[in-house]
PDB file of C-alpha atoms and ligand atoms in Angstrom:
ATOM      1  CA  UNK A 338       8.876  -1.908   5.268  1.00 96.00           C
ATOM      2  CA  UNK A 339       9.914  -0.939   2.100  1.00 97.00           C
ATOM      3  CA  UNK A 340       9.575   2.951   0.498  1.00 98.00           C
ATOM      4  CA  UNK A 341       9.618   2.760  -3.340  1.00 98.00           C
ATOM      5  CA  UNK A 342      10.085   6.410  -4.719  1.00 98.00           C
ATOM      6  CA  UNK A 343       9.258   7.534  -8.104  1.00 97.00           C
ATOM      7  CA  UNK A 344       8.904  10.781 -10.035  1.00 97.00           C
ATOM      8  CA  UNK A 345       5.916  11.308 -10.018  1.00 97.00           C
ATOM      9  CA  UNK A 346       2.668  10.982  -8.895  1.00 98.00           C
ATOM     10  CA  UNK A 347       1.758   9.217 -12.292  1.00 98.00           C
ATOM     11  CA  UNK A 348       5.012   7.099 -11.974  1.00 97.00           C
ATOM     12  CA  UNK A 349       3.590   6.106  -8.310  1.00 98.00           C
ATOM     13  CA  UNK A 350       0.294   5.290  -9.318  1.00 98.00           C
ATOM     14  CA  UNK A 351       1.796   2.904 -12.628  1.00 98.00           C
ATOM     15  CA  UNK A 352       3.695   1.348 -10.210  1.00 97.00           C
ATOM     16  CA  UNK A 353       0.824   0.606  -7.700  1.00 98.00           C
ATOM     17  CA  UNK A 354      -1.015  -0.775 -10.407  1.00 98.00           C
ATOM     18  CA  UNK A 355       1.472  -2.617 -11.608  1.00 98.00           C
ATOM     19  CA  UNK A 356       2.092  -4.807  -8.780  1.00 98.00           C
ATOM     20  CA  UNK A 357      -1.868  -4.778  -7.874  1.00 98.00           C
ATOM     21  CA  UNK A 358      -2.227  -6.223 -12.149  1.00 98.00           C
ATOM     22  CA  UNK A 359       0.754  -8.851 -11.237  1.00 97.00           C
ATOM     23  CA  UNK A 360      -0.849 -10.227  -8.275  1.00 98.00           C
ATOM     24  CA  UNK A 361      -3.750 -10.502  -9.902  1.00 98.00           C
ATOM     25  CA  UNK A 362      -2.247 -12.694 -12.675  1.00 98.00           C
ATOM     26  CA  UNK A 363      -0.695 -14.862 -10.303  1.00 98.00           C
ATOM     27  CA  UNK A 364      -3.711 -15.782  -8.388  1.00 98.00           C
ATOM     28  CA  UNK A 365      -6.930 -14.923  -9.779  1.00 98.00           C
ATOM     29  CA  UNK A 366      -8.707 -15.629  -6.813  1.00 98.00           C
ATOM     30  CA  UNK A 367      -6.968 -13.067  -5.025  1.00 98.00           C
ATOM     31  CA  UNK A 368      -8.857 -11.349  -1.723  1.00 98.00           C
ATOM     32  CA  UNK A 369      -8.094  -7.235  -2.374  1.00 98.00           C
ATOM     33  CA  UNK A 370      -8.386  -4.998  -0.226  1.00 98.00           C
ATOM     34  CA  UNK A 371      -9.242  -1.049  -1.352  1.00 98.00           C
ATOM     35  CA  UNK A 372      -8.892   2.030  -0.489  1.00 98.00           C
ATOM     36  CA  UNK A 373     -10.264   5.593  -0.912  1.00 97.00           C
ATOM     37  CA  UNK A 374      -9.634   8.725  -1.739  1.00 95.00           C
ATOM     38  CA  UNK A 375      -7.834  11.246  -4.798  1.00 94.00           C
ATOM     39  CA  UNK A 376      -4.836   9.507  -4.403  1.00 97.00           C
ATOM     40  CA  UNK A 377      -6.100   6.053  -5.503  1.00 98.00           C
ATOM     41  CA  UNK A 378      -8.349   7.928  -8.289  1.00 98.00           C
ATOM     42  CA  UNK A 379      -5.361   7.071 -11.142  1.00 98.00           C
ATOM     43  CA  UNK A 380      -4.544   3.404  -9.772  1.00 98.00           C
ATOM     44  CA  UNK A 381      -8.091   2.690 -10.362  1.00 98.00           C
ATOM     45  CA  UNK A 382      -8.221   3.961 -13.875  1.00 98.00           C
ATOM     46  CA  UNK A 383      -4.904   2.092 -14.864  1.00 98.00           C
ATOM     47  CA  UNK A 384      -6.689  -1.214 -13.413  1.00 98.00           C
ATOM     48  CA  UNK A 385      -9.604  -0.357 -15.578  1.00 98.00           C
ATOM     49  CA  UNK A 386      -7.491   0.347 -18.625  1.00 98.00           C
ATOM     50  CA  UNK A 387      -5.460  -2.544 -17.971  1.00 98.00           C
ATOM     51  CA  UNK A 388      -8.811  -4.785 -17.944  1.00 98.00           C
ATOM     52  CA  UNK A 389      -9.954  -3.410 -21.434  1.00 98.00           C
ATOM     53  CA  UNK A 390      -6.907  -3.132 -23.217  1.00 98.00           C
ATOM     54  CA  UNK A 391      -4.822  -6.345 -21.572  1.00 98.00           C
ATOM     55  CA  UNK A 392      -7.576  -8.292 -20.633  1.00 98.00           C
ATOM     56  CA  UNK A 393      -7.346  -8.138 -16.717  1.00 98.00           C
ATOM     57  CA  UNK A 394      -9.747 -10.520 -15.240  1.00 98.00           C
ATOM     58  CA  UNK A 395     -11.287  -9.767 -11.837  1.00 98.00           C
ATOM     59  CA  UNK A 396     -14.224 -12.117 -12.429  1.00 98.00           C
ATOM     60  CA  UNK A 397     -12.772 -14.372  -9.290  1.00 98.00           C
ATOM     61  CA  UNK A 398     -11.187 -11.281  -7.653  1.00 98.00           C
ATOM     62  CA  UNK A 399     -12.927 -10.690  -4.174  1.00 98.00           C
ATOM     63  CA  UNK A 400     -12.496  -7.453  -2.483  1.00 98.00           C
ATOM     64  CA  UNK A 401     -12.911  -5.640   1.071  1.00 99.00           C
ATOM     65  CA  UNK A 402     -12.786  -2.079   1.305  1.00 98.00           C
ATOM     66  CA  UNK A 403     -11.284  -0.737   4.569  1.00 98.00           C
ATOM     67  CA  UNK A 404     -14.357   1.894   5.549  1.00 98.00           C
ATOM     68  CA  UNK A 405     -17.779   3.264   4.987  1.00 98.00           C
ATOM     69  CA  UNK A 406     -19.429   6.290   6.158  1.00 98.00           C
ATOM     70  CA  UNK A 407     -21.832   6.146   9.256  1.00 98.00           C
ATOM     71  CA  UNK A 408     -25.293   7.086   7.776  1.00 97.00           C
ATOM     72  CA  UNK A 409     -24.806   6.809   4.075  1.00 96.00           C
ATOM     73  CA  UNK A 410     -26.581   4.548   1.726  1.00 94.00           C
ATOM     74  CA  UNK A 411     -24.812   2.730  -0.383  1.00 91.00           C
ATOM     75  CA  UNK A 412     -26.466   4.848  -3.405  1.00 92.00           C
ATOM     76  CA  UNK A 413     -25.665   8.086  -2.003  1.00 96.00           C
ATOM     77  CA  UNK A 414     -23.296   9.736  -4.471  1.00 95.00           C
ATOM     78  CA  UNK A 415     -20.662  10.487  -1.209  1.00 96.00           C
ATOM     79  CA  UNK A 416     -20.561   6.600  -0.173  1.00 97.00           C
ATOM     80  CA  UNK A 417     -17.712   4.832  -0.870  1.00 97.00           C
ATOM     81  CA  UNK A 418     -19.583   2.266  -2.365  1.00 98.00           C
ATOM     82  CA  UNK A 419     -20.405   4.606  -4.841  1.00 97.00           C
ATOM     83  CA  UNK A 420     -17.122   6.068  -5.056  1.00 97.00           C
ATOM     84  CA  UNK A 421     -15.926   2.022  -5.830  1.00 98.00           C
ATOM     85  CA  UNK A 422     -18.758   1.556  -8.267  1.00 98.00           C
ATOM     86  CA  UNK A 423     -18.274   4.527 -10.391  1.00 98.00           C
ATOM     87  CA  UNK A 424     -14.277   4.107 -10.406  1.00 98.00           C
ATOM     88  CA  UNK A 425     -13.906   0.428 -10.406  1.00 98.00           C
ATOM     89  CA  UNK A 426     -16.597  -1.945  -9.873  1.00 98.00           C
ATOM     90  CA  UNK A 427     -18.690  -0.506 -12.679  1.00 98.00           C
ATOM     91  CA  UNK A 428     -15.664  -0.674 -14.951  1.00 98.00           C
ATOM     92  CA  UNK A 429     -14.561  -3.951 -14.816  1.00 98.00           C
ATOM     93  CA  UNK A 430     -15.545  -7.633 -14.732  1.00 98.00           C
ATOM     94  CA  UNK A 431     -15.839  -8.208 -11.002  1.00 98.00           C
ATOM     95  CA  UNK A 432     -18.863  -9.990  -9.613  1.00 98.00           C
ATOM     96  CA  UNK A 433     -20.654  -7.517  -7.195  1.00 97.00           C
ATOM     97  CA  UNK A 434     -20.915 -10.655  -5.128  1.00 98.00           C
ATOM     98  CA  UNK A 435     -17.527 -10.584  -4.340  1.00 98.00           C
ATOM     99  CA  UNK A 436     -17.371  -6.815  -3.299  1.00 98.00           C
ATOM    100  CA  UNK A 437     -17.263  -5.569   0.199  1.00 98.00           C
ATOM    101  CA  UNK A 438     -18.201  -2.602   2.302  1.00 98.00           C
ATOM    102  CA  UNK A 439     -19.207  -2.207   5.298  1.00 98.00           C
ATOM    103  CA  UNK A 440     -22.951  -1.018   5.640  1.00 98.00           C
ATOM    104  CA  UNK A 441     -22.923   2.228   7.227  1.00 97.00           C
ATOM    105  CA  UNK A 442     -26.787   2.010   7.079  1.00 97.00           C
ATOM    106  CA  UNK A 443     -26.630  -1.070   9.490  1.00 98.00           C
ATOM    107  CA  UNK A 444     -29.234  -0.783  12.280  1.00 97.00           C
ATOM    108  CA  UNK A 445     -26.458  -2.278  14.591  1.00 98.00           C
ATOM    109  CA  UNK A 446     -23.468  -0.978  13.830  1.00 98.00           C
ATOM    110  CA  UNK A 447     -21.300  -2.996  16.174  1.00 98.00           C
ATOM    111  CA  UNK A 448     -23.208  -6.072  15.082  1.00 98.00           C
ATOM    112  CA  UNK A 449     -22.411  -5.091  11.108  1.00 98.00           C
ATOM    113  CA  UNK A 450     -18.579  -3.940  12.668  1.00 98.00           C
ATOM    114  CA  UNK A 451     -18.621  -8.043  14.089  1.00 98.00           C
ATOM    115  CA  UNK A 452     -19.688  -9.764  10.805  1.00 98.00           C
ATOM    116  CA  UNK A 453     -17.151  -7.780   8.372  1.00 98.00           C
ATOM    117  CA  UNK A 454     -14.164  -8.890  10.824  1.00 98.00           C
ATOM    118  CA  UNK A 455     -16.465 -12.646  10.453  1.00 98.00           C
ATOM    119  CA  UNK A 456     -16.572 -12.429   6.749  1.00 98.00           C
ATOM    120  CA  UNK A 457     -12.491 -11.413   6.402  1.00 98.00           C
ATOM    121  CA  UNK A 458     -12.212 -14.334   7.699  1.00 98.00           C
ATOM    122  CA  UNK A 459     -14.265 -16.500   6.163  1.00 98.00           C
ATOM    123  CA  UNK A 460     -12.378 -15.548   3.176  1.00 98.00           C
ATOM    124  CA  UNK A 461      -9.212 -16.765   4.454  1.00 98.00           C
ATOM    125  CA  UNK A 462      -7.922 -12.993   5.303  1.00 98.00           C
ATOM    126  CA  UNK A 463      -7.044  -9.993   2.609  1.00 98.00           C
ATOM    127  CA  UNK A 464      -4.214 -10.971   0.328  1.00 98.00           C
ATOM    128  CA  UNK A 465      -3.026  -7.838  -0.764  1.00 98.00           C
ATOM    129  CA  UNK A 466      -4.560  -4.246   1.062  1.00 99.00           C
ATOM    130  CA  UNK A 467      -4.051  -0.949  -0.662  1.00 98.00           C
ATOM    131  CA  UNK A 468      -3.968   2.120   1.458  1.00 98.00           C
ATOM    132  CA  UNK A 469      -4.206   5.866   1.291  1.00 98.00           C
ATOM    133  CA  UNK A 470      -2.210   8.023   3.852  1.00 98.00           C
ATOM    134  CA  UNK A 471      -4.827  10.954   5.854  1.00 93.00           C
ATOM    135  CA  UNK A 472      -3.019  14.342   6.696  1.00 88.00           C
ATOM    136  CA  UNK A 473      -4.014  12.741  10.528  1.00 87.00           C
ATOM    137  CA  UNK A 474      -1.540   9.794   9.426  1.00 95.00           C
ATOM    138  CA  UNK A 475      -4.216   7.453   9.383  1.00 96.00           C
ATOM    139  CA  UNK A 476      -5.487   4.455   7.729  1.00 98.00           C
ATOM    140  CA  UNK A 477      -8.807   3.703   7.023  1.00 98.00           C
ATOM    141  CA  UNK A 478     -10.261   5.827   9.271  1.00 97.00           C
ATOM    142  CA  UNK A 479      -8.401   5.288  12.154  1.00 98.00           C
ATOM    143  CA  UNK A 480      -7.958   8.667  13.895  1.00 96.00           C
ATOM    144  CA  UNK A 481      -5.268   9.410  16.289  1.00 96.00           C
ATOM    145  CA  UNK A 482      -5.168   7.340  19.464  1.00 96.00           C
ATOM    146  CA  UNK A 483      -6.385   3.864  17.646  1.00 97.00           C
ATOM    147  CA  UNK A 484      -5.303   1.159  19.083  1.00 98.00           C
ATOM    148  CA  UNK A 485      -2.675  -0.905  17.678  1.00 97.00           C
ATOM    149  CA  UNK A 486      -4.933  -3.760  18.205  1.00 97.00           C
ATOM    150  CA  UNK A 487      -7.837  -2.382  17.224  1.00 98.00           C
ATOM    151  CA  UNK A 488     -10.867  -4.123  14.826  1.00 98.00           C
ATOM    152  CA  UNK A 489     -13.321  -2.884  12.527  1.00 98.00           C
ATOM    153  CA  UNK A 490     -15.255  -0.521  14.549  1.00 98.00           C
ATOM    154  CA  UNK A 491     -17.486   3.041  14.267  1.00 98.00           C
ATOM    155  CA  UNK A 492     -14.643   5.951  14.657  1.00 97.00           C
ATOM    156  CA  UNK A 493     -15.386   9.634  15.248  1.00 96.00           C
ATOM    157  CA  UNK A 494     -13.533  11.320  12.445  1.00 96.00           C
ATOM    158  CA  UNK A 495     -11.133  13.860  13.886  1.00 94.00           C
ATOM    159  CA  UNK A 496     -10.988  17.544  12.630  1.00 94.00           C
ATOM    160  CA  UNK A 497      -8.704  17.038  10.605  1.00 92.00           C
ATOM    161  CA  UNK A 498     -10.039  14.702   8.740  1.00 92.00           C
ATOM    162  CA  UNK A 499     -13.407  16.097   8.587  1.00 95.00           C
ATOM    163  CA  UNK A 500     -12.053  18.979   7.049  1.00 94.00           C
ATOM    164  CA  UNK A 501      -9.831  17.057   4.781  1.00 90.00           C
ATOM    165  CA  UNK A 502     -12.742  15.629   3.246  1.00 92.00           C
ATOM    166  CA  UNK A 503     -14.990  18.124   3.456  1.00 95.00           C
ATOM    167  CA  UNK A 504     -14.770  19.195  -0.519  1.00 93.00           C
ATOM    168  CA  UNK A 505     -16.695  16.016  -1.359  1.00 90.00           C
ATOM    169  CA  UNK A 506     -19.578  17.460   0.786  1.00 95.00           C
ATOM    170  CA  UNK A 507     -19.714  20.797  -0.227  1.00 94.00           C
ATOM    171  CA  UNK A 508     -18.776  21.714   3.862  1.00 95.00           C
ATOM    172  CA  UNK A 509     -16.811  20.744   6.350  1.00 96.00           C
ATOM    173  CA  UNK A 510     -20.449  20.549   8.202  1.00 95.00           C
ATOM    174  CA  UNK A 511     -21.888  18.022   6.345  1.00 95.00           C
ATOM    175  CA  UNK A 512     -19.406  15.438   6.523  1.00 96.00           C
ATOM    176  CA  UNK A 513     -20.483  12.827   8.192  1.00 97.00           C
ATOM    177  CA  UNK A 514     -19.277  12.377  11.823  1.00 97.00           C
ATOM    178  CA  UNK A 515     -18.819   9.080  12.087  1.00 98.00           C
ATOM    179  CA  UNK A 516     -17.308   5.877  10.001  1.00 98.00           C
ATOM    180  CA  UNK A 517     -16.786   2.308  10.285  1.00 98.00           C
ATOM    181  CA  UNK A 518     -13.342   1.208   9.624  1.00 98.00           C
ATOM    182  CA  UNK A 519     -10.845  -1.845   9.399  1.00 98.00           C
ATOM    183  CA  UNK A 520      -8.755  -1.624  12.806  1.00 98.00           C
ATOM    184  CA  UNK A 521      -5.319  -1.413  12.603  1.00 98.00           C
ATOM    185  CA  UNK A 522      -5.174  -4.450  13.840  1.00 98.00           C
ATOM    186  CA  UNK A 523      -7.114  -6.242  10.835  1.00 98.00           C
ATOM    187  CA  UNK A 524      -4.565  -4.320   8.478  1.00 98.00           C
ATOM    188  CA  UNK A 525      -1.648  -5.418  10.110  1.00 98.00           C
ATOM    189  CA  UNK A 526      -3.036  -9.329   9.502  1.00 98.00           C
ATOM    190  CA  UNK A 527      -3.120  -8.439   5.860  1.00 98.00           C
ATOM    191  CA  UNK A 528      -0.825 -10.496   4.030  1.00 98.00           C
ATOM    192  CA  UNK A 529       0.617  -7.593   2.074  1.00 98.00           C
ATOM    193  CA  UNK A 530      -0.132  -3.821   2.500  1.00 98.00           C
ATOM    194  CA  UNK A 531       0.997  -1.767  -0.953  1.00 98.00           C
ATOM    195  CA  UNK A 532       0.640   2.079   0.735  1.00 98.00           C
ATOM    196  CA  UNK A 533       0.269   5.176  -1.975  1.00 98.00           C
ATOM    197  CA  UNK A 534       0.617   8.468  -0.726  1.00 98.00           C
ATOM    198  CA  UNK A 535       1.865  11.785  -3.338  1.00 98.00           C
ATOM    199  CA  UNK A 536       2.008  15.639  -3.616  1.00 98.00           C
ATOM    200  CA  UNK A 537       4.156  18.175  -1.039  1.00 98.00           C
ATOM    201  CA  UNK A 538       1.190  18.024   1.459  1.00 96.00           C
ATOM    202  CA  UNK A 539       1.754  14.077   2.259  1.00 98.00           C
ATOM    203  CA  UNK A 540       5.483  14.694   2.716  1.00 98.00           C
ATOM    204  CA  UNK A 541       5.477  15.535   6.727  1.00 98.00           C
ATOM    205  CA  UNK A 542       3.878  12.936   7.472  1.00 98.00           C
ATOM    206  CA  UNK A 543       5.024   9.858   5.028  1.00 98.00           C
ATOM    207  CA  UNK A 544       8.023  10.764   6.894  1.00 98.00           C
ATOM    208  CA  UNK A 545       6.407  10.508  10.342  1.00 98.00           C
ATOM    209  CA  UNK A 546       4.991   7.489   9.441  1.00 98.00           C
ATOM    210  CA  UNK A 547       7.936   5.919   8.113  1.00 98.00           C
ATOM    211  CA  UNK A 548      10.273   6.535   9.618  1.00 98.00           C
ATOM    212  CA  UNK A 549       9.146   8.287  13.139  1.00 98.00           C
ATOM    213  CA  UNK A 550       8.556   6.217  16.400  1.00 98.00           C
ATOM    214  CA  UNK A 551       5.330   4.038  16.113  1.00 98.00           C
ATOM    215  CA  UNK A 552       2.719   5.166  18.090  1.00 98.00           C
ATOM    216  CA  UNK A 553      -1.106   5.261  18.230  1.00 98.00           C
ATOM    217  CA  UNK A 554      -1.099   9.113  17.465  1.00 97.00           C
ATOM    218  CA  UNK A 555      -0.606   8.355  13.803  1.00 98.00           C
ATOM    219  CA  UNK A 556      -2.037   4.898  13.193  1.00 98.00           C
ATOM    220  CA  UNK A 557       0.278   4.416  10.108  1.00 98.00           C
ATOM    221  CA  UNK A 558       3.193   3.686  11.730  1.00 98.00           C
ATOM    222  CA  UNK A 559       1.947   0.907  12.641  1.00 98.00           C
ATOM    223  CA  UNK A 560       3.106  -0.411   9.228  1.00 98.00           C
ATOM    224  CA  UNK A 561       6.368  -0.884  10.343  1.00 98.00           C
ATOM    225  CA  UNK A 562       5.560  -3.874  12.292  1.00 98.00           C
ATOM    226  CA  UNK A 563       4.161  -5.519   9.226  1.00 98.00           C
ATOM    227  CA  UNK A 564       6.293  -8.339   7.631  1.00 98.00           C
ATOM    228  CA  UNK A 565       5.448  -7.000   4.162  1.00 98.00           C
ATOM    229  CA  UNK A 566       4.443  -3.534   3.347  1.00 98.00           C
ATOM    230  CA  UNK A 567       5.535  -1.423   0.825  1.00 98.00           C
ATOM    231  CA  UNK A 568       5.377   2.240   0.756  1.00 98.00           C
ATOM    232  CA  UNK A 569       4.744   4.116  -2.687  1.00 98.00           C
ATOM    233  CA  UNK A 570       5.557   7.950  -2.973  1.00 98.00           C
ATOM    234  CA  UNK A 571       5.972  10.198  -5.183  1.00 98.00           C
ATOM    235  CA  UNK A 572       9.593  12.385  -4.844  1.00 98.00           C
ATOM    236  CA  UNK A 573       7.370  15.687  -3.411  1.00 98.00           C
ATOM    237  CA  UNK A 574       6.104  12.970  -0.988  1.00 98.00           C
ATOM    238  CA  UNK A 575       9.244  11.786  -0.356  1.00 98.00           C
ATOM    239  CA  UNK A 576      11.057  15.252   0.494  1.00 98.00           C
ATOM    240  CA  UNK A 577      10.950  14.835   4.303  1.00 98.00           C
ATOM    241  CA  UNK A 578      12.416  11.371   4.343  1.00 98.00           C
ATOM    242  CA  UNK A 579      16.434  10.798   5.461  1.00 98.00           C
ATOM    243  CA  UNK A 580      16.783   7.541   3.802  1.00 97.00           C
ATOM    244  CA  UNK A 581      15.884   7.912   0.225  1.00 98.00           C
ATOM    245  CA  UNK A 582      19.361   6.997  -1.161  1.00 98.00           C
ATOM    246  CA  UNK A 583      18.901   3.189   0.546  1.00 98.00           C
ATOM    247  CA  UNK A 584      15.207   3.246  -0.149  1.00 98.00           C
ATOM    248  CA  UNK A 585      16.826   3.979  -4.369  1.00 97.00           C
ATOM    249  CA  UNK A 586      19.291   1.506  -3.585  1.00 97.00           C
ATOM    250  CA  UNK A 587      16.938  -1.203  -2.656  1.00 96.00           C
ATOM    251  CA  UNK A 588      14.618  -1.071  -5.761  1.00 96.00           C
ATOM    252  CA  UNK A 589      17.441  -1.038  -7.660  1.00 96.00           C
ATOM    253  CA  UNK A 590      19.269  -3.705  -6.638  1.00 96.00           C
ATOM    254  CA  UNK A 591      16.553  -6.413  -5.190  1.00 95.00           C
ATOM    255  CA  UNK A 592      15.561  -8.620  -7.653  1.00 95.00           C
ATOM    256  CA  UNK A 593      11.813  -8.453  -6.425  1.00 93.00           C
ATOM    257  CA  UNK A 594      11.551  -5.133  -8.299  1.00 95.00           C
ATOM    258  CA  UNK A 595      13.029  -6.179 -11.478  1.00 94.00           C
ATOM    259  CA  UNK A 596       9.994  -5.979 -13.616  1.00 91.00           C
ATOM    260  CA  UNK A 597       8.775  -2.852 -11.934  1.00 93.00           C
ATOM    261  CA  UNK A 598      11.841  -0.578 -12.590  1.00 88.00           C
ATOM    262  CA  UNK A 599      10.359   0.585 -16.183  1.00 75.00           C
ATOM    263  CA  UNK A 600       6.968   1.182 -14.571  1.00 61.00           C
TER     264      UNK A 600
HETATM  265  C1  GLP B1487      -9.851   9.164   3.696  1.00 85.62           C
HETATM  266  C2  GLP B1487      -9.979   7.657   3.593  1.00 85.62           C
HETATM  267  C3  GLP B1487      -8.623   7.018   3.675  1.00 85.62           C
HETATM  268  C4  GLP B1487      -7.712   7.670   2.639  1.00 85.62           C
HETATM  269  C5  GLP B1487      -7.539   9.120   2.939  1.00 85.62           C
HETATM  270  C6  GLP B1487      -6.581   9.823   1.963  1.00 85.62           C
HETATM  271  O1  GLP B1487      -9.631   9.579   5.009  1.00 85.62           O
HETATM  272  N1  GLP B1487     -10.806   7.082   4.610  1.00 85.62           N
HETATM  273  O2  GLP B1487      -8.737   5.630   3.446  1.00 85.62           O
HETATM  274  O3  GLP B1487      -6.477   7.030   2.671  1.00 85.62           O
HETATM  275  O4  GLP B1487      -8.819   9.706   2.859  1.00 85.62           O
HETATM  276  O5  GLP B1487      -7.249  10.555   1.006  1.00 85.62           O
HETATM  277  P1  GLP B1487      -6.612  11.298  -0.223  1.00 85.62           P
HETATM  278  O6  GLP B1487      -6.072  10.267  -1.120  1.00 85.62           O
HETATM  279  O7  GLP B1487      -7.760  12.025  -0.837  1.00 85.62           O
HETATM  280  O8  GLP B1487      -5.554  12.198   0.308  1.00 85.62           O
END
């Protein structure tokens, strides 16, 4: 694992986007997979601005985002689809061919959990996976106690969850109860995992995650048993961690972040 820290939650987000624009130049063809939520609101606008002022093509791009509500259709101004369509899909050249969710309308949702895992595949597995951080720790929705192991499945969101997203419902009671979500173990198969998490109230537990014991409790952790994952935070993110003068050292030193150090 690496943790990148930069001033701010701006900086964090141009960096994200930077390395999400550079991968995309290298392979065009490149499987993505997205996340949710505030904190990837700006890296989505930088891709878009990036497509209409440099020209960033994502007409071979293929994507898979990592959940869906239980129960929303994919119009429903709350689904993530929408929430991908209005932010990024909408905005730039990607064939909606190519763009992923699961279908939280399914009629059988562990049938519909079965042919996302199928069609992950079929695309020769996600290249390069974005991820939000929950205040629960997890990713994607997977609430404390997922297994390490686990697939894309229906999760019962947890409390805190339900109550962290409860503003785009207008109630904590109207959020819906249940999701389908990547496993962790379908993220951790991800050949790269780019993680964004900013602001004070992330700072508790991008430290837990990072650098506190890995355990099912806060599925993030997890992350540290990935080959290649890089952690993004911004420095009121980063005020719980011990290590931040190594975590500096390494992106300035290592060669790999050369052209990102200016981001
Ligand atoms: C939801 C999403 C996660 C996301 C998290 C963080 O729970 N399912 O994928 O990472 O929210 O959201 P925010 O960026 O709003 O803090």
């Amino acid at each position: 694992m690496e943790v990148i820290i930069r001033p701010t939650a701006d900086a964090a987000a141009d960096l994200v986007a930077a390395v999400i624009a550079r991968e995309l130049r290298a392979n065009p063809h490149l499987v993505l997979g997205l996340a949710t939520g505030r904190t990837m609101e700006g890296v989505y606008a930088r891709l878009v601005r990036m497509h209409r002022e440099e020209g960033l093509d994502f007409s071979l791009c293929s994507t898979f985002n990592l959940d869906e509500y239980v129960g929303l259709s994919a119009d429903d101004p709350r689904s993530y689809r929408r929430y991908m369509e209005e932010r990024l899909f909408g905005q730039v050249n990607i064939d909606r061919r190519n763009t992923h969710l699961p279908d939280g309308m399914a009629s059988d949702l562990e049938a519909e959990c079965r042919k996302y895992e199928e069609l992950i595949r079929r695309f020769n597995g996600i290249d390069l996976q974005l991820l939000g951080l929950g205040r629960a720790g997890h990713i994607g929705f997977n609430e404390p106690l997922s297994a390490l192991h686990s697939r894309t499945r229906v999760k019962a969101l947890s409390p805190v969850t339900l109550a962290q997203n409860a503003p785009w419902f207008g109630g904590v009671d109207k959020v819906p109860r249940r999701a389908i979500t990547m496993g962790v173990g379908t993220i951790l198969e991800c050949r790269r995992c780019l993680l964004l998490a900013t602001g004070a109230e992330k700072a508790d537990i991008v430290a837990r995650a990072v650098e506190g014991p890995i355990t099912a409790m806060i599925s993030a952790t997890a992350l540290q048993l990935h080959p290649r994952c890089t952690v993004v935070v911004d420095e009121a993110a980063a005020a719980q961690l011990h290590g931040t003068d190594y975590y500096r050292w390494i992106f300035e030193n290592e060669p790999e972040w050369e052209p990102f150090r200016r981001a």
